[in-house]
């Protein structure tokens, strides 16, 4: 087998990332050597590969679905929003500058097409199949001229396209038809068909509509995936979704001890790598929610200040909301607080920032003894170490360089009383360390909470990925998918007017 596929979507969040991961896991279970690929990703949730390259966490998750190590080839262009109008451009895992949306789509994006195609060609030369993920919708006609992630990459690489639609949102038939009808004749030739995602109910009631869609477009539906809770692992970002009141889906197992442990995560602006708290939510008896008001910290046993792409902006937001004062009070009362990356920097004495916000010296919350200076070069590492008597692994993604002047050592950061800070993302995925940390939190909070002795975050992640593979295997026409990946789009697909505007 040698081939590829582009998984596109009628909208953002249609389920492209999880469908791509599911196809990858299904293929690897068939003995296929497969790799994921996303030419251009916009996300604040990123990951560091073994060679020190920054890529989207969704692609790292998809690589895990393929049972391979992630590399920069799998996500050559990563855009990290820094505000409403600009993003940091990460090329082949390294930051190369800040660009406005107009500047990027005005010419820079098209210049990257050669790099993107070279990466895809290298992967296709190494693996039996490459499953590519699109971005947004392929029918964004205002951006088609400079597109390098949807039909732009499909046309240049000759990839068949499968369009995913979220039926739970409604309007999926119109979305499928409209997506095809807004593409040029050349692009339409590559759109092989559709995949319905998040269906609730009796599939037989849907089938007449699928038959009519086939009659209207000449394109078949390759499967109807049922709605499943807990499959949104390693989302691309939280910018499109209000996290107010959101609870991370936790283990269904009952608490081991007598009490639950309540974790409140400050939903700061430009929040990055909020997936850090997924390992906490995986623990039986731990309830994780995102908050944006000081009164919501009152009953929390642990407050997490997560990473952010805008440390100074997040600090100002915390002050405006009254959350900064609440955090300072918690620290003084010896109630547990954990700062991760940008959250760690916020808890320090002051920040010197001429790189990210260019605001110069800004006073921090002053609850941890550290001073932060933002450097032009980004730190991208995969550290390992010991903490609380347990082995810990993590990854670092930050411009801020911390000078720790006191407290007890804690990973690369420090601890003062029950306030903890580190630049390490992913540390809570180390099972022994997570359990030791939660025991400390429970003791400080006076909770009779006991961490489960056998929770393995890695095993839970594997179970989730296998569930994605099961969805494809059980609810998609895998024989037809196999032919599509191996042989490309069917010949003679009809043109659906009006096509792309001139």
PDB file of N, CA and C in Angstrom, residues 180-237:
ATOM      1  N   UNK A 180     -18.640  21.473  -1.513  1.00  0.00           N
ATOM      2  CA  UNK A 180     -18.236  21.033  -2.853  1.00  0.00           C
ATOM      3  C   UNK A 180     -18.563  22.105  -3.887  1.00  0.00           C
ATOM      4  N   UNK A 181     -19.751  22.698  -3.803  1.00  0.00           N
ATOM      5  CA  UNK A 181     -20.222  23.624  -4.834  1.00  0.00           C
ATOM      6  C   UNK A 181     -19.423  24.916  -4.876  1.00  0.00           C
ATOM      7  N   UNK A 182     -18.681  25.239  -3.820  1.00  0.00           N
ATOM      8  CA  UNK A 182     -17.869  26.459  -3.802  1.00  0.00           C
ATOM      9  C   UNK A 182     -16.428  26.209  -4.224  1.00  0.00           C
ATOM     10  N   UNK A 183     -16.128  25.002  -4.672  1.00  0.00           N
ATOM     11  CA  UNK A 183     -14.775  24.688  -5.137  1.00  0.00           C
ATOM     12  C   UNK A 183     -14.714  24.742  -6.657  1.00  0.00           C
ATOM     13  N   UNK A 184     -13.522  25.014  -7.160  1.00  0.00           N
ATOM     14  CA  UNK A 184     -13.325  25.022  -8.605  1.00  0.00           C
ATOM     15  C   UNK A 184     -13.477  23.610  -9.157  1.00  0.00           C
ATOM     16  N   UNK A 185     -13.625  23.517 -10.470  1.00  0.00           N
ATOM     17  CA  UNK A 185     -13.781  22.207 -11.097  1.00  0.00           C
ATOM     18  C   UNK A 185     -12.573  21.320 -10.815  1.00  0.00           C
ATOM     19  N   UNK A 186     -11.364  21.915 -10.852  1.00  0.00           N
ATOM     20  CA  UNK A 186     -10.147  21.144 -10.597  1.00  0.00           C
ATOM     21  C   UNK A 186     -10.109  20.622  -9.158  1.00  0.00           C
ATOM     22  N   UNK A 187     -10.542  21.465  -8.213  1.00  0.00           N
ATOM     23  CA  UNK A 187     -10.559  21.038  -6.809  1.00  0.00           C
ATOM     24  C   UNK A 187     -11.638  19.982  -6.574  1.00  0.00           C
ATOM     25  N   UNK A 188     -12.794  20.157  -7.207  1.00  0.00           N
ATOM     26  CA  UNK A 188     -13.891  19.213  -7.001  1.00  0.00           C
ATOM     27  C   UNK A 188     -13.516  17.802  -7.431  1.00  0.00           C
ATOM     28  N   UNK A 189     -12.650  17.694  -8.414  1.00  0.00           N
ATOM     29  CA  UNK A 189     -12.254  16.356  -8.894  1.00  0.00           C
ATOM     30  C   UNK A 189     -11.602  15.518  -7.791  1.00  0.00           C
ATOM     31  N   UNK A 190     -11.055  16.177  -6.771  1.00  0.00           N
ATOM     32  CA  UNK A 190     -10.352  15.457  -5.704  1.00  0.00           C
ATOM     33  C   UNK A 190     -11.241  15.158  -4.500  1.00  0.00           C
ATOM     34  N   UNK A 191     -12.416  15.779  -4.429  1.00  0.00           N
ATOM     35  CA  UNK A 191     -13.313  15.558  -3.283  1.00  0.00           C
ATOM     36  C   UNK A 191     -14.078  14.263  -3.519  1.00  0.00           C
ATOM     37  N   UNK A 192     -13.655  13.213  -2.819  1.00  0.00           N
ATOM     38  CA  UNK A 192     -14.201  11.874  -3.065  1.00  0.00           C
ATOM     39  C   UNK A 192     -15.544  11.664  -2.388  1.00  0.00           C
ATOM     40  N   UNK A 193     -15.744  12.282  -1.218  1.00  0.00           N
ATOM     41  CA  UNK A 193     -16.990  12.046  -0.510  1.00  0.00           C
ATOM     42  C   UNK A 193     -16.963  12.597   0.893  1.00  0.00           C
ATOM     43  N   UNK A 194     -17.864  12.061   1.730  1.00  0.00           N
ATOM     44  CA  UNK A 194     -18.156  12.681   3.018  1.00  0.00           C
ATOM     45  C   UNK A 194     -18.065  11.671   4.159  1.00  0.00           C
ATOM     46  N   UNK A 195     -17.892  12.209   5.367  1.00  0.00           N
ATOM     47  CA  UNK A 195     -17.934  11.406   6.588  1.00  0.00           C
ATOM     48  C   UNK A 195     -18.742  12.194   7.611  1.00  0.00           C
ATOM     49  N   UNK A 196     -19.840  11.611   8.087  1.00  0.00           N
ATOM     50  CA  UNK A 196     -20.688  12.265   9.081  1.00  0.00           C
ATOM     51  C   UNK A 196     -20.127  11.983  10.464  1.00  0.00           C
ATOM     52  N   UNK A 197     -19.976  13.030  11.267  1.00  0.00           N
ATOM     53  CA  UNK A 197     -19.416  12.892  12.606  1.00  0.00           C
ATOM     54  C   UNK A 197     -20.456  13.290  13.656  1.00  0.00           C
ATOM     55  N   UNK A 198     -20.380  12.653  14.820  1.00  0.00           N
ATOM     56  CA  UNK A 198     -21.185  12.994  16.007  1.00  0.00           C
ATOM     57  C   UNK A 198     -22.688  12.809  15.777  1.00  0.00           C
ATOM     58  N   UNK A 199     -23.060  11.664  15.190  1.00  0.00           N
ATOM     59  CA  UNK A 199     -24.481  11.381  14.955  1.00  0.00           C
ATOM     60  C   UNK A 199     -25.104  10.737  16.191  1.00  0.00           C
ATOM     61  N   UNK A 200     -26.283  11.225  16.562  1.00  0.00           N
ATOM     62  CA  UNK A 200     -27.047  10.646  17.667  1.00  0.00           C
ATOM     63  C   UNK A 200     -28.344  10.078  17.081  1.00  0.00           C
ATOM     64  N   UNK A 201     -28.607   8.810  17.319  1.00  0.00           N
ATOM     65  CA  UNK A 201     -29.887   8.265  16.887  1.00  0.00           C
ATOM     66  C   UNK A 201     -29.768   7.084  15.955  1.00  0.00           C
ATOM     67  N   UNK A 202     -30.836   6.846  15.222  1.00  0.00           N
ATOM     68  CA  UNK A 202     -30.971   5.694  14.332  1.00  0.00           C
ATOM     69  C   UNK A 202     -30.439   6.065  12.949  1.00  0.00           C
ATOM     70  N   UNK A 203     -29.387   5.384  12.512  1.00  0.00           N
ATOM     71  CA  UNK A 203     -28.761   5.696  11.221  1.00  0.00           C
ATOM     72  C   UNK A 203     -29.727   5.495  10.065  1.00  0.00           C
ATOM     73  N   UNK A 204     -30.676   4.585  10.212  1.00  0.00           N
ATOM     74  CA  UNK A 204     -31.613   4.329   9.113  1.00  0.00           C
ATOM     75  C   UNK A 204     -32.435   5.580   8.779  1.00  0.00           C
ATOM     76  N   UNK A 205     -32.648   6.454   9.778  1.00  0.00           N
ATOM     77  CA  UNK A 205     -33.382   7.695   9.524  1.00  0.00           C
ATOM     78  C   UNK A 205     -32.542   8.696   8.739  1.00  0.00           C
ATOM     79  N   UNK A 206     -31.237   8.529   8.790  1.00  0.00           N
ATOM     80  CA  UNK A 206     -30.333   9.429   8.081  1.00  0.00           C
ATOM     81  C   UNK A 206     -30.098   8.987   6.643  1.00  0.00           C
ATOM     82  N   UNK A 207     -30.246   7.704   6.387  1.00  0.00           N
ATOM     83  CA  UNK A 207     -29.854   7.143   5.099  1.00  0.00           C
ATOM     84  C   UNK A 207     -30.557   7.762   3.888  1.00  0.00           C
ATOM     85  N   UNK A 208     -31.864   8.088   3.949  1.00  0.00           N
ATOM     86  CA  UNK A 208     -32.479   8.744   2.783  1.00  0.00           C
ATOM     87  C   UNK A 208     -31.787  10.052   2.413  1.00  0.00           C
ATOM     88  N   UNK A 209     -31.367  10.821   3.420  1.00  0.00           N
ATOM     89  CA  UNK A 209     -30.655  12.061   3.147  1.00  0.00           C
ATOM     90  C   UNK A 209     -29.299  11.806   2.521  1.00  0.00           C
ATOM     91  N   UNK A 210     -28.613  10.768   2.967  1.00  0.00           N
ATOM     92  CA  UNK A 210     -27.310  10.422   2.383  1.00  0.00           C
ATOM     93  C   UNK A 210     -27.480   9.992   0.930  1.00  0.00           C
ATOM     94  N   UNK A 211     -28.565   9.251   0.646  1.00  0.00           N
ATOM     95  CA  UNK A 211     -28.834   8.844  -0.738  1.00  0.00           C
ATOM     96  C   UNK A 211     -29.103  10.064  -1.621  1.00  0.00           C
ATOM     97  N   UNK A 212     -29.877  11.015  -1.099  1.00  0.00           N
ATOM     98  CA  UNK A 212     -30.159  12.223  -1.869  1.00  0.00           C
ATOM     99  C   UNK A 212     -28.897  13.053  -2.080  1.00  0.00           C
ATOM    100  N   UNK A 213     -28.035  13.102  -1.054  1.00  0.00           N
ATOM    101  CA  UNK A 213     -26.769  13.818  -1.186  1.00  0.00           C
ATOM    102  C   UNK A 213     -25.911  13.185  -2.275  1.00  0.00           C
ATOM    103  N   UNK A 214     -25.923  11.857  -2.336  1.00  0.00           N
ATOM    104  CA  UNK A 214     -25.174  11.156  -3.381  1.00  0.00           C
ATOM    105  C   UNK A 214     -25.737  11.494  -4.759  1.00  0.00           C
ATOM    106  N   UNK A 215     -27.065  11.556  -4.845  1.00  0.00           N
ATOM    107  CA  UNK A 215     -27.672  11.904  -6.121  1.00  0.00           C
ATOM    108  C   UNK A 215     -27.367  13.324  -6.554  1.00  0.00           C
ATOM    109  N   UNK A 216     -27.268  14.240  -5.598  1.00  0.00           N
ATOM    110  CA  UNK A 216     -27.003  15.644  -5.908  1.00  0.00           C
ATOM    111  C   UNK A 216     -25.536  15.902  -6.255  1.00  0.00           C
ATOM    112  N   UNK A 217     -24.639  15.147  -5.645  1.00  0.00           N
ATOM    113  CA  UNK A 217     -23.209  15.456  -5.788  1.00  0.00           C
ATOM    114  C   UNK A 217     -22.418  14.380  -6.527  1.00  0.00           C
ATOM    115  N   UNK A 218     -22.996  13.179  -6.648  1.00  0.00           N
ATOM    116  CA  UNK A 218     -22.249  12.071  -7.243  1.00  0.00           C
ATOM    117  C   UNK A 218     -21.188  11.519  -6.316  1.00  0.00           C
ATOM    118  N   UNK A 219     -21.254  11.905  -5.051  1.00  0.00           N
ATOM    119  CA  UNK A 219     -20.229  11.489  -4.077  1.00  0.00           C
ATOM    120  C   UNK A 219     -20.873  10.723  -2.927  1.00  0.00           C
ATOM    121  N   UNK A 220     -20.231   9.668  -2.519  1.00  0.00           N
ATOM    122  CA  UNK A 220     -20.759   8.783  -1.491  1.00  0.00           C
ATOM    123  C   UNK A 220     -20.366   9.264  -0.098  1.00  0.00           C
ATOM    124  N   UNK A 221     -21.026   8.715   0.899  1.00  0.00           N
ATOM    125  CA  UNK A 221     -20.661   8.941   2.294  1.00  0.00           C
ATOM    126  C   UNK A 221     -19.903   7.712   2.785  1.00  0.00           C
ATOM    127  N   UNK A 222     -18.733   7.939   3.340  1.00  0.00           N
ATOM    128  CA  UNK A 222     -17.837   6.838   3.721  1.00  0.00           C
ATOM    129  C   UNK A 222     -18.085   6.316   5.130  1.00  0.00           C
ATOM    130  N   UNK A 223     -19.002   6.942   5.857  1.00  0.00           N
ATOM    131  CA  UNK A 223     -19.306   6.443   7.192  1.00  0.00           C
ATOM    132  C   UNK A 223     -20.095   7.460   7.992  1.00  0.00           C
ATOM    133  N   UNK A 224     -20.753   6.957   9.034  1.00  0.00           N
ATOM    134  CA  UNK A 224     -21.487   7.797   9.985  1.00  0.00           C
ATOM    135  C   UNK A 224     -20.968   7.440  11.368  1.00  0.00           C
ATOM    136  N   UNK A 225     -20.202   8.338  11.969  1.00  0.00           N
ATOM    137  CA  UNK A 225     -19.600   8.072  13.276  1.00  0.00           C
ATOM    138  C   UNK A 225     -20.551   8.536  14.379  1.00  0.00           C
ATOM    139  N   UNK A 226     -20.841   7.688  15.342  1.00  0.00           N
ATOM    140  CA  UNK A 226     -21.752   8.087  16.419  1.00  0.00           C
ATOM    141  C   UNK A 226     -21.108   9.072  17.379  1.00  0.00           C
ATOM    142  N   UNK A 227     -21.951   9.819  18.072  1.00  0.00           N
ATOM    143  CA  UNK A 227     -21.463  10.757  19.086  1.00  0.00           C
ATOM    144  C   UNK A 227     -20.858   9.956  20.234  1.00  0.00           C
ATOM    145  N   UNK A 228     -19.662  10.353  20.649  1.00  0.00           N
ATOM    146  CA  UNK A 228     -18.996   9.721  21.790  1.00  0.00           C
ATOM    147  C   UNK A 228     -18.413  10.806  22.685  1.00  0.00           C
ATOM    148  N   UNK A 229     -18.624  10.669  23.993  1.00  0.00           N
ATOM    149  CA  UNK A 229     -18.024  11.611  24.937  1.00  0.00           C
ATOM    150  C   UNK A 229     -16.545  11.286  25.120  1.00  0.00           C
ATOM    151  N   UNK A 230     -15.775  12.329  25.448  1.00  0.00           N
ATOM    152  CA  UNK A 230     -14.395  12.124  25.858  1.00  0.00           C
ATOM    153  C   UNK A 230     -13.418  11.833  24.750  1.00  0.00           C
ATOM    154  N   UNK A 231     -13.744  12.193  23.492  1.00  0.00           N
ATOM    155  CA  UNK A 231     -12.833  11.917  22.388  1.00  0.00           C
ATOM    156  C   UNK A 231     -12.079  13.164  21.924  1.00  0.00           C
ATOM    157  N   UNK A 232     -12.353  14.316  22.521  1.00  0.00           N
ATOM    158  CA  UNK A 232     -11.689  15.548  22.092  1.00  0.00           C
ATOM    159  C   UNK A 232     -10.319  15.712  22.706  1.00  0.00           C
ATOM    160  N   UNK A 233      -9.443  14.741  22.501  1.00  0.00           N
ATOM    161  CA  UNK A 233      -8.130  14.784  23.134  1.00  0.00           C
ATOM    162  C   UNK A 233      -7.197  15.714  22.360  1.00  0.00           C
ATOM    163  N   UNK A 234      -6.407  16.483  23.124  1.00  0.00           N
ATOM    164  CA  UNK A 234      -5.406  17.379  22.549  1.00  0.00           C
ATOM    165  C   UNK A 234      -5.995  18.284  21.475  1.00  0.00           C
ATOM    166  N   UNK A 235      -7.018  19.037  21.862  1.00  0.00           N
ATOM    167  CA  UNK A 235      -7.620  19.976  20.932  1.00  0.00           C
ATOM    168  C   UNK A 235      -6.585  20.971  20.441  1.00  0.00           C
ATOM    169  N   UNK A 236      -6.869  21.546  19.268  1.00  0.00           N
ATOM    170  CA  UNK A 236      -5.904  22.479  18.704  1.00  0.00           C
ATOM    171  C   UNK A 236      -5.755  23.720  19.564  1.00  0.00           C
ATOM    172  N   UNK A 237      -6.859  24.292  20.015  1.00  0.00           N
ATOM    173  CA  UNK A 237      -6.749  25.472  20.866  1.00  0.00           C
ATOM    174  C   UNK A 237      -8.083  25.764  21.525  1.00  0.00           C
TER     175      UNK A 237
END
